[in-house]
mmCIF file of C-alpha atoms and ligand atoms in Angstrom:
data_model
loop_
_atom_site.group_PDB
_atom_site.id
_atom_site.type_symbol
_atom_site.label_atom_id
_atom_site.label_comp_id
_atom_site.label_asym_id
_atom_site.label_seq_id
_atom_site.Cartn_x
_atom_site.Cartn_y
_atom_site.Cartn_z
ATOM 1 C CA MET V 1 -7.595 -32.569 1.239
ATOM 2 C CA ALA V 2 -8.289 -28.948 0.192
ATOM 3 C CA THR V 3 -11.951 -27.951 0.363
ATOM 4 C CA ASP V 4 -13.676 -24.597 0.144
ATOM 5 C CA THR V 5 -15.649 -25.257 3.298
ATOM 6 C CA VAL V 6 -14.848 -24.544 6.912
ATOM 7 C CA ALA V 7 -16.453 -26.499 9.762
ATOM 8 C CA PRO V 8 -19.176 -24.374 11.380
ATOM 9 C CA GLY V 9 -18.190 -23.076 14.812
ATOM 10 C CA LEU V 10 -14.453 -23.492 14.166
ATOM 11 C CA ASP V 11 -12.403 -20.984 16.206
ATOM 12 C CA LEU V 12 -10.586 -19.341 13.301
ATOM 13 C CA PHE V 13 -8.315 -17.254 15.553
ATOM 14 C CA ALA V 14 -7.126 -20.388 17.404
ATOM 15 C CA GLU V 15 -6.730 -22.390 14.186
ATOM 16 C CA ILE V 16 -4.698 -19.634 12.508
ATOM 17 C CA ALA V 17 -2.444 -19.403 15.571
ATOM 18 C CA ARG V 18 -1.970 -23.201 15.537
ATOM 19 C CA LEU V 19 -1.160 -23.285 11.800
ATOM 20 C CA LYS V 20 1.197 -20.338 12.173
ATOM 21 C CA THR V 21 3.292 -22.256 14.720
ATOM 22 C CA GLN V 22 3.082 -25.486 12.731
ATOM 23 C CA MET V 23 4.248 -23.744 9.533
ATOM 24 C CA ASN V 24 6.677 -21.349 11.231
ATOM 25 C CA ALA V 25 4.873 -18.639 9.257
ATOM 26 C CA VAL V 26 4.854 -14.878 9.631
ATOM 27 C CA ILE V 27 1.621 -12.945 8.995
ATOM 28 C CA LEU V 28 2.073 -9.497 7.422
ATOM 29 C CA ALA V 29 -0.924 -7.145 7.139
ATOM 30 C CA HIS V 30 -1.463 -3.745 5.549
ATOM 31 C CA TYR V 31 -3.391 -1.043 7.416
ATOM 32 C CA TYR V 32 -6.169 -1.305 4.817
ATOM 33 C CA GLN V 33 -7.091 -4.822 5.887
ATOM 34 C CA GLU V 34 -10.229 -5.451 7.924
ATOM 35 C CA PRO V 35 -9.620 -5.161 11.711
ATOM 36 C CA ASP V 36 -9.577 -8.929 12.414
ATOM 37 C CA LEU V 37 -6.729 -9.396 9.946
ATOM 38 C CA GLN V 38 -4.757 -6.557 11.488
ATOM 39 C CA ASP V 39 -5.288 -8.158 14.907
ATOM 40 C CA ILE V 40 -3.816 -11.556 13.900
ATOM 41 C CA ALA V 41 -0.771 -10.052 12.150
ATOM 42 C CA ASP V 42 2.822 -10.250 13.379
ATOM 43 C CA VAL V 43 3.594 -7.035 11.497
ATOM 44 C CA ILE V 44 1.064 -4.342 10.524
ATOM 45 C CA GLY V 45 2.404 -1.574 8.335
ATOM 46 C CA ASP V 46 2.461 0.514 5.211
ATOM 47 C CA SER V 47 3.930 -0.777 1.949
ATOM 48 C CA LEU V 48 7.497 0.115 2.928
ATOM 49 C CA ALA V 49 7.343 -1.406 6.409
ATOM 50 C CA LEU V 50 5.863 -4.602 4.974
ATOM 51 C CA ALA V 51 8.529 -4.849 2.259
ATOM 52 C CA GLN V 52 11.214 -4.316 4.933
ATOM 53 C CA ALA V 53 9.586 -6.985 7.140
ATOM 54 C CA ALA V 54 9.510 -9.395 4.185
ATOM 55 C CA ALA V 55 13.176 -8.661 3.459
ATOM 56 C CA ARG V 56 14.316 -9.525 6.988
ATOM 57 C CA THR V 57 12.048 -12.466 7.837
ATOM 58 C CA ARG V 58 13.478 -15.846 8.823
ATOM 59 C CA ALA V 59 10.060 -17.557 8.650
ATOM 60 C CA ASP V 60 9.420 -20.636 6.509
ATOM 61 C CA ALA V 61 6.266 -19.136 4.988
ATOM 62 C CA ILE V 62 4.729 -15.661 4.582
ATOM 63 C CA VAL V 63 0.990 -15.109 4.798
ATOM 64 C CA PHE V 64 0.359 -11.744 3.152
ATOM 65 C CA CYS V 65 -2.830 -9.951 4.194
ATOM 66 C CA GLY V 66 -2.659 -7.308 1.499
ATOM 67 C CA VAL V 67 -2.857 -7.191 -2.274
ATOM 68 C CA HIS V 68 -1.095 -9.051 -5.056
ATOM 69 C CA PHE V 69 1.757 -6.608 -5.728
ATOM 70 C CA MET V 70 2.679 -6.715 -2.018
ATOM 71 C CA ALA V 71 2.775 -10.521 -1.941
ATOM 72 C CA GLU V 72 4.720 -10.482 -5.211
ATOM 73 C CA THR V 73 7.256 -8.091 -3.661
ATOM 74 C CA ALA V 74 7.624 -10.479 -0.697
ATOM 75 C CA ALA V 75 8.155 -13.360 -3.165
ATOM 76 C CA ILE V 76 10.841 -11.378 -5.046
ATOM 77 C CA LEU V 77 12.649 -10.807 -1.751
ATOM 78 C CA ASN V 78 12.266 -14.419 -0.544
ATOM 79 C CA PRO V 79 13.053 -16.984 -3.231
ATOM 80 C CA GLY V 80 12.330 -20.489 -2.017
ATOM 81 C CA ILE V 81 9.699 -19.752 0.607
ATOM 82 C CA PRO V 82 5.962 -19.817 -0.120
ATOM 83 C CA VAL V 83 4.096 -16.488 -0.034
ATOM 84 C CA LEU V 84 0.390 -17.087 0.538
ATOM 85 C CA LEU V 85 -2.231 -14.518 -0.485
ATOM 86 C CA PRO V 86 -5.658 -15.337 1.002
ATOM 87 C CA ASP V 87 -7.482 -14.215 -2.181
ATOM 88 C CA LEU V 88 -5.635 -14.278 -5.481
ATOM 89 C CA ASP V 89 -8.098 -11.735 -6.917
ATOM 90 C CA ALA V 90 -6.855 -9.091 -4.453
ATOM 91 C CA GLY V 91 -5.285 -6.908 -7.151
ATOM 92 C CA CYS V 92 -4.810 -3.141 -7.345
ATOM 93 C CA SER V 93 -6.354 -0.622 -9.741
ATOM 94 C CA LEU V 94 -3.137 1.395 -9.704
ATOM 95 C CA ALA V 95 -0.934 -1.564 -10.614
ATOM 96 C CA ASP V 96 -3.459 -2.516 -13.319
ATOM 97 C CA SER V 97 -3.245 1.011 -14.774
ATOM 98 C CA CYS V 98 0.335 0.312 -15.907
ATOM 99 C CA PRO V 99 0.689 -2.748 -18.157
ATOM 100 C CA ALA V 100 4.348 -3.681 -18.688
ATOM 101 C CA PRO V 101 4.365 -3.755 -22.548
ATOM 102 C CA ALA V 102 2.905 -0.218 -22.736
ATOM 103 C CA PHE V 103 5.274 0.969 -20.007
ATOM 104 C CA ARG V 104 8.246 -0.420 -21.947
ATOM 105 C CA ARG V 105 7.181 1.667 -24.986
ATOM 106 C CA PHE V 106 6.778 4.731 -22.733
ATOM 107 C CA ILE V 107 10.338 4.285 -21.436
ATOM 108 C CA GLU V 108 11.644 3.831 -24.982
ATOM 109 C CA ALA V 109 9.952 7.110 -25.953
ATOM 110 C CA HIS V 110 11.872 8.896 -23.140
ATOM 111 C CA PRO V 111 15.484 7.759 -23.540
ATOM 112 C CA GLY V 112 18.010 8.675 -20.846
ATOM 113 C CA HIS V 113 15.426 8.960 -18.058
ATOM 114 C CA THR V 114 15.851 7.392 -14.622
ATOM 115 C CA VAL V 115 12.749 5.258 -14.047
ATOM 116 C CA ILE V 116 11.242 5.474 -10.551
ATOM 117 C CA SER V 117 8.250 3.207 -9.993
ATOM 118 C CA TYR V 118 5.884 3.257 -7.059
ATOM 119 C CA ILE V 119 5.799 -0.185 -5.424
ATOM 120 C CA ASN V 120 2.116 -0.473 -6.469
ATOM 121 C CA CYS V 121 3.032 -2.112 -9.796
ATOM 122 C CA SER V 122 3.623 -5.595 -11.187
ATOM 123 C CA ALA V 123 6.934 -7.468 -11.006
ATOM 124 C CA ALA V 124 7.228 -6.944 -14.787
ATOM 125 C CA VAL V 125 7.020 -3.136 -14.326
ATOM 126 C CA LYS V 126 9.496 -3.312 -11.438
ATOM 127 C CA ALA V 127 11.898 -5.191 -13.726
ATOM 128 C CA LEU V 128 11.743 -2.227 -16.170
ATOM 129 C CA SER V 129 12.526 0.292 -13.401
ATOM 130 C CA ASP V 130 15.724 1.725 -11.934
ATOM 131 C CA ILE V 131 14.443 2.339 -8.390
ATOM 132 C CA ILE V 132 11.222 1.497 -6.540
ATOM 133 C CA CYS V 133 9.617 3.859 -4.039
ATOM 134 C CA THR V 134 6.629 3.879 -1.713
ATOM 135 C CA SER V 135 4.524 6.786 -0.514
ATOM 136 C CA SER V 136 6.708 7.094 2.601
ATOM 137 C CA ASN V 137 10.035 7.409 0.787
ATOM 138 C CA ALA V 138 9.097 8.796 -2.666
ATOM 139 C CA GLU V 139 10.519 12.225 -1.902
ATOM 140 C CA ARG V 140 13.805 10.786 -0.629
ATOM 141 C CA ILE V 141 14.141 8.438 -3.627
ATOM 142 C CA VAL V 142 13.505 11.259 -6.122
ATOM 143 C CA ARG V 143 16.060 13.480 -4.345
ATOM 144 C CA SER V 144 18.620 10.631 -4.607
ATOM 145 C CA VAL V 145 18.679 11.083 -8.401
ATOM 146 C CA PRO V 146 21.354 13.643 -9.330
ATOM 147 C CA GLU V 147 19.937 17.107 -10.200
ATOM 148 C CA GLY V 148 19.473 17.603 -13.927
ATOM 149 C CA ARG V 149 18.933 13.914 -14.727
ATOM 150 C CA PRO V 150 15.454 13.451 -16.237
ATOM 151 C CA ILE V 151 13.037 11.170 -14.375
ATOM 152 C CA ILE V 152 10.039 9.038 -15.336
ATOM 153 C CA PHE V 153 7.687 8.501 -12.367
ATOM 154 C CA ALA V 154 5.079 5.713 -12.560
ATOM 155 C CA PRO V 155 2.380 4.600 -12.180
ATOM 156 C CA ASP V 156 0.640 7.063 -9.804
ATOM 157 C CA GLN V 157 0.304 10.514 -11.332
ATOM 158 C CA GLN V 158 -1.167 11.977 -8.107
ATOM 159 C CA LEU V 159 1.802 10.919 -5.987
ATOM 160 C CA GLY V 160 4.089 12.027 -8.835
ATOM 161 C CA ARG V 161 2.516 15.506 -8.893
ATOM 162 C CA TYR V 162 2.785 15.785 -5.122
ATOM 163 C CA VAL V 163 6.487 14.823 -5.185
ATOM 164 C CA ILE V 164 7.170 17.328 -8.010
ATOM 165 C CA LYS V 165 5.763 20.015 -5.693
ATOM 166 C CA GLN V 166 7.843 18.837 -2.731
ATOM 167 C CA THR V 167 11.136 18.473 -4.589
ATOM 168 C CA GLY V 168 10.842 21.002 -7.420
ATOM 169 C CA ARG V 169 11.997 18.228 -9.785
ATOM 170 C CA ASP V 170 10.482 18.013 -13.224
ATOM 171 C CA MET V 171 9.271 14.452 -13.879
ATOM 172 C CA VAL V 172 7.468 12.713 -16.735
ATOM 173 C CA LEU V 173 4.389 11.088 -15.207
ATOM 174 C CA TRP V 174 2.685 7.855 -16.240
ATOM 175 C CA PRO V 175 -1.065 8.622 -16.142
ATOM 176 C CA GLY V 176 -2.135 5.998 -13.585
ATOM 177 C CA ALA V 177 -4.299 6.412 -10.483
ATOM 178 C CA CYS V 178 -5.788 4.564 -7.512
ATOM 179 C CA SER V 179 -9.541 4.204 -7.996
ATOM 180 C CA VAL V 180 -10.130 4.450 -4.231
ATOM 181 C CA HIS V 181 -8.167 7.623 -3.522
ATOM 182 C CA VAL V 182 -9.408 9.581 -6.544
ATOM 183 C CA THR V 183 -13.036 9.150 -5.489
ATOM 184 C CA PHE V 184 -12.656 11.342 -2.393
ATOM 185 C CA SER V 185 -14.700 14.436 -3.000
ATOM 186 C CA GLU V 186 -13.384 17.946 -2.492
ATOM 187 C CA ARG V 187 -16.948 19.182 -1.938
ATOM 188 C CA GLN V 188 -17.706 16.612 0.780
ATOM 189 C CA ILE V 189 -14.450 17.371 2.606
ATOM 190 C CA ILE V 190 -15.252 21.101 2.569
ATOM 191 C CA ARG V 191 -18.671 20.218 4.017
ATOM 192 C CA LEU V 192 -17.090 18.036 6.742
ATOM 193 C CA LYS V 193 -14.622 20.811 7.600
ATOM 194 C CA ALA V 194 -17.513 23.242 8.031
ATOM 195 C CA GLU V 195 -19.347 20.756 10.283
ATOM 196 C CA HIS V 196 -16.187 20.052 12.336
ATOM 197 C CA PRO V 197 -14.157 23.274 12.348
ATOM 198 C CA GLU V 198 -11.878 21.868 15.078
ATOM 199 C CA ALA V 199 -10.849 18.858 12.947
ATOM 200 C CA LEU V 200 -7.587 18.475 11.033
ATOM 201 C CA VAL V 201 -7.710 16.949 7.552
ATOM 202 C CA ILE V 202 -5.122 14.218 6.952
ATOM 203 C CA ALA V 203 -4.728 12.741 3.461
ATOM 204 C CA HIS V 204 -2.761 10.159 1.502
ATOM 205 C CA PRO V 205 -0.764 11.519 -1.475
ATOM 206 C CA GLU V 206 -2.627 9.180 -3.863
ATOM 207 C CA CYS V 207 -5.534 11.678 -3.585
ATOM 208 C CA GLU V 208 -6.138 14.312 -6.240
ATOM 209 C CA GLU V 209 -4.476 17.726 -6.025
ATOM 210 C CA GLN V 210 -7.690 19.620 -5.134
ATOM 211 C CA VAL V 211 -8.234 17.237 -2.186
ATOM 212 C CA LEU V 212 -4.604 17.470 -1.025
ATOM 213 C CA ARG V 213 -4.940 21.270 -1.036
ATOM 214 C CA LEU V 214 -7.483 20.904 1.799
ATOM 215 C CA ALA V 215 -5.162 18.747 3.923
ATOM 216 C CA ASP V 216 -3.383 19.873 7.093
ATOM 217 C CA HIS V 217 -1.075 16.867 6.846
ATOM 218 C CA ILE V 218 -0.179 14.589 3.893
ATOM 219 C CA GLY V 219 1.641 11.279 4.181
ATOM 220 C CA SER V 220 1.771 7.512 3.840
ATOM 221 C CA THR V 221 -0.513 5.453 6.047
ATOM 222 C CA THR V 222 2.250 5.122 8.656
ATOM 223 C CA ALA V 223 2.916 8.874 8.560
ATOM 224 C CA LEU V 224 -0.799 9.645 8.991
ATOM 225 C CA LEU V 225 -1.068 7.236 11.905
ATOM 226 C CA LYS V 226 1.967 8.815 13.599
ATOM 227 C CA PHE V 227 0.549 12.295 13.050
ATOM 228 C CA THR V 228 -2.695 11.398 14.851
ATOM 229 C CA THR V 229 -0.643 10.416 17.917
ATOM 230 C CA THR V 230 1.785 13.329 17.966
ATOM 231 C CA SER V 231 -0.712 16.068 17.053
ATOM 232 C CA PRO V 232 -2.522 17.758 19.950
ATOM 233 C CA ALA V 233 -5.695 17.861 17.815
ATOM 234 C CA ARG V 234 -8.601 15.712 19.047
ATOM 235 C CA THR V 235 -10.533 15.252 15.793
ATOM 236 C CA PHE V 236 -9.317 14.169 12.355
ATOM 237 C CA ILE V 237 -10.988 13.896 8.958
ATOM 238 C CA VAL V 238 -9.205 10.890 7.447
ATOM 239 C CA VAL V 239 -8.840 10.927 3.658
ATOM 240 C CA THR V 240 -7.554 7.448 2.866
ATOM 241 C CA GLU V 241 -8.831 3.871 3.010
ATOM 242 C CA SER V 242 -10.889 3.502 6.180
ATOM 243 C CA GLY V 243 -9.060 0.348 7.415
ATOM 244 C CA ILE V 244 -6.416 2.648 8.935
ATOM 245 C CA LEU V 245 -9.000 3.927 11.447
ATOM 246 C CA HIS V 246 -8.624 0.673 13.403
ATOM 247 C CA GLN V 247 -5.023 1.490 14.400
ATOM 248 C CA MET V 248 -5.760 5.225 14.789
ATOM 249 C CA LYS V 249 -8.514 4.487 17.309
ATOM 250 C CA LYS V 250 -6.396 1.900 19.145
ATOM 251 C CA ALA V 251 -3.457 4.303 19.436
ATOM 252 C CA ASN V 252 -5.610 7.291 20.415
ATOM 253 C CA PRO V 253 -8.505 6.350 22.680
ATOM 254 C CA GLY V 254 -10.602 9.454 23.197
ATOM 255 C CA LYS V 255 -9.770 11.096 19.855
ATOM 256 C CA THR V 256 -12.374 11.222 17.074
ATOM 257 C CA PHE V 257 -11.782 9.984 13.525
ATOM 258 C CA ILE V 258 -14.144 10.879 10.703
ATOM 259 C CA PRO V 259 -13.687 8.866 7.492
ATOM 260 C CA ALA V 260 -13.918 11.151 4.452
ATOM 261 C CA PRO V 261 -16.683 10.235 2.040
ATOM 262 C CA SER V 262 -16.822 10.292 -1.723
ATOM 263 C CA GLU V 263 -19.246 12.473 -3.674
ATOM 264 C CA ASN V 264 -22.279 10.180 -3.301
ATOM 265 C CA GLY V 265 -21.460 9.066 0.258
ATOM 266 C CA CYS V 266 -20.955 5.391 -0.713
ATOM 267 C CA SER V 267 -18.428 3.208 1.122
ATOM 268 C CA CYS V 268 -15.899 3.838 -1.662
ATOM 269 C CA ASN V 269 -13.309 4.580 1.017
ATOM 270 C CA GLU V 270 -12.881 0.803 1.324
ATOM 271 C CA CYS V 271 -10.479 -0.685 -1.215
ATOM 272 C CA PRO V 272 -12.472 -3.468 -2.906
ATOM 273 C CA TYR V 273 -9.265 -5.432 -3.519
ATOM 274 C CA MET V 274 -7.880 -5.216 0.015
ATOM 275 C CA ARG V 275 -11.275 -6.170 1.412
ATOM 276 C CA LEU V 276 -11.407 -9.457 -0.520
ATOM 277 C CA ASN V 277 -9.236 -11.006 2.191
ATOM 278 C CA THR V 278 -11.165 -12.381 5.157
ATOM 279 C CA LEU V 279 -10.322 -14.310 8.319
ATOM 280 C CA GLU V 280 -11.824 -17.460 6.800
ATOM 281 C CA LYS V 281 -9.716 -17.096 3.649
ATOM 282 C CA VAL V 282 -6.579 -16.598 5.765
ATOM 283 C CA TYR V 283 -7.376 -19.812 7.622
ATOM 284 C CA ARG V 284 -8.082 -21.695 4.385
ATOM 285 C CA CYS V 285 -4.901 -20.533 2.640
ATOM 286 C CA MET V 286 -2.825 -21.664 5.640
ATOM 287 C CA ARG V 287 -4.666 -24.976 5.888
ATOM 288 C CA ASP V 288 -4.369 -25.691 2.139
ATOM 289 C CA GLY V 289 -0.996 -24.054 1.413
ATOM 290 C CA ARG V 290 -2.499 -22.081 -1.463
ATOM 291 C CA PRO V 291 -2.927 -19.754 -3.291
ATOM 292 C CA VAL V 292 0.800 -19.098 -3.529
ATOM 293 C CA VAL V 293 2.128 -15.993 -5.324
ATOM 294 C CA SER V 294 5.258 -16.813 -7.266
ATOM 295 C CA VAL V 295 7.536 -14.999 -9.697
ATOM 296 C CA SER V 296 9.672 -16.657 -12.383
ATOM 297 C CA ASP V 297 13.405 -16.728 -11.599
ATOM 298 C CA ASP V 298 14.307 -14.445 -14.504
ATOM 299 C CA LEU V 299 11.731 -11.806 -13.550
ATOM 300 C CA ARG V 300 12.544 -12.103 -9.860
ATOM 301 C CA VAL V 301 16.227 -11.396 -10.409
ATOM 302 C CA ARG V 302 15.505 -8.313 -12.574
ATOM 303 C CA ALA V 303 12.757 -6.939 -10.297
ATOM 304 C CA ARG V 304 14.935 -7.360 -7.212
ATOM 305 C CA VAL V 305 17.590 -4.868 -8.358
ATOM 306 C CA PRO V 306 15.399 -1.705 -8.099
ATOM 307 C CA LEU V 307 13.764 -3.045 -4.925
ATOM 308 C CA ASP V 308 17.145 -3.532 -3.244
ATOM 309 C CA ARG V 309 18.094 0.021 -4.255
ATOM 310 C CA MET V 310 14.976 1.289 -2.501
ATOM 311 C CA LEU V 311 15.657 -0.765 0.633
ATOM 312 C CA GLU V 312 19.252 0.487 0.697
ATOM 313 C CA LEU V 313 18.151 4.130 0.286
ATOM 314 C CA SER V 314 15.488 3.737 2.998
ATOM 315 C CA ARG V 315 17.842 2.726 5.787
ATOM 316 C CA ASN V 316 17.790 5.378 8.477
HETATM 317 P P1 13P A 401 1.168 3.130 1.717
HETATM 318 O O1 13P A 401 1.110 1.744 2.233
HETATM 319 O O2 13P A 401 2.554 3.462 1.200
HETATM 320 O O3 13P A 401 0.673 4.154 2.663
HETATM 321 O O4 13P A 401 0.230 3.189 0.417
HETATM 322 C C1 13P A 401 -1.129 2.970 0.522
HETATM 323 C C2 13P A 401 -1.684 2.112 -0.542
HETATM 324 O O5 13P A 401 -2.470 2.500 -1.345
HETATM 325 C C3 13P A 401 -1.275 0.736 -0.567
HETATM 326 O O6 13P A 401 -1.932 0.110 -1.572
HETATM 327 FE FE1 SF4 A 402 -4.384 -0.276 -5.006
HETATM 328 FE FE2 SF4 A 402 -5.674 1.903 -4.257
HETATM 329 FE FE3 SF4 A 402 -6.359 -0.438 -3.215
HETATM 330 FE FE4 SF4 A 402 -4.018 0.704 -2.547
HETATM 331 S S1 SF4 A 402 -6.054 1.474 -2.100
HETATM 332 S S2 SF4 A 402 -4.378 -1.442 -3.103
HETATM 333 S S3 SF4 A 402 -3.471 1.708 -4.474
HETATM 334 S S4 SF4 A 402 -6.552 0.139 -5.382
#
């Protein structure tokens, strides 16, 4: 019977491994998850890598250590298999900044536009879109739209602005933002650079323009992680959610990683949604078979079309 309690002293790592075999489950984890959750995952990745892993899995269940839109994407790609999210409240401020009814009106006000939506949005917003993108393929997806065709880009205006700069394409931007990435402070990064003149600044494109201007390298979480390994630099100021430091340190023993702070130095570089998932909640969701993230058949079929276009365009 499902209970909210866990026996004291239970070896959660061993129990999760046992349940994983019993359920023939795959555990997918985003880089922004706490280290323990990254360590139990079969696949750790950015939003694109996790969507690709969900698309190719043969498992009988997916345990998604990430946020709701990621689990929902896995459910869209895998009708008929349960997608478990350890905490159903693990949402996303960026996805919340774009409610589907308002987005539908926005699209209607811009007829003839190709609608590109960042994967950080609800299934209902995906269903209104022509193509989905992530931070690692946004530039490529925008360039796939024939020159001269007008584009709506939603919901992240920071990523949209960055891609406009990279591609020279004029796009209509939905005014959404990630509450974690827009709190990084330009002033604090300038201060850190002065304290560590040898350090390179690496930043996620969800950050504001004035912060990105200070960056030596900009990219998705996977791209930032790769850069720390290929760059000869020994010290990095990391301007994204601090969960990524776990893999950066593992891949680069001996290099130094300094998490960028916000203006008041709080731990706002931790996504409060991502961090709702814990090892105990992962164990409980596998033990109880819930909470499950599901999408109605009608919505799933419509949301899958732009997702499949993205997956097709992202093949190497
Ligand atoms: P990527 O996974 O594409 O790097 O995006 C980061 C993010 O904010 C996920 O919510
Ligand atoms: Fe959403 Fe930002 Fe958290 Fe990513 S870091 S899940 S975009 S709130």
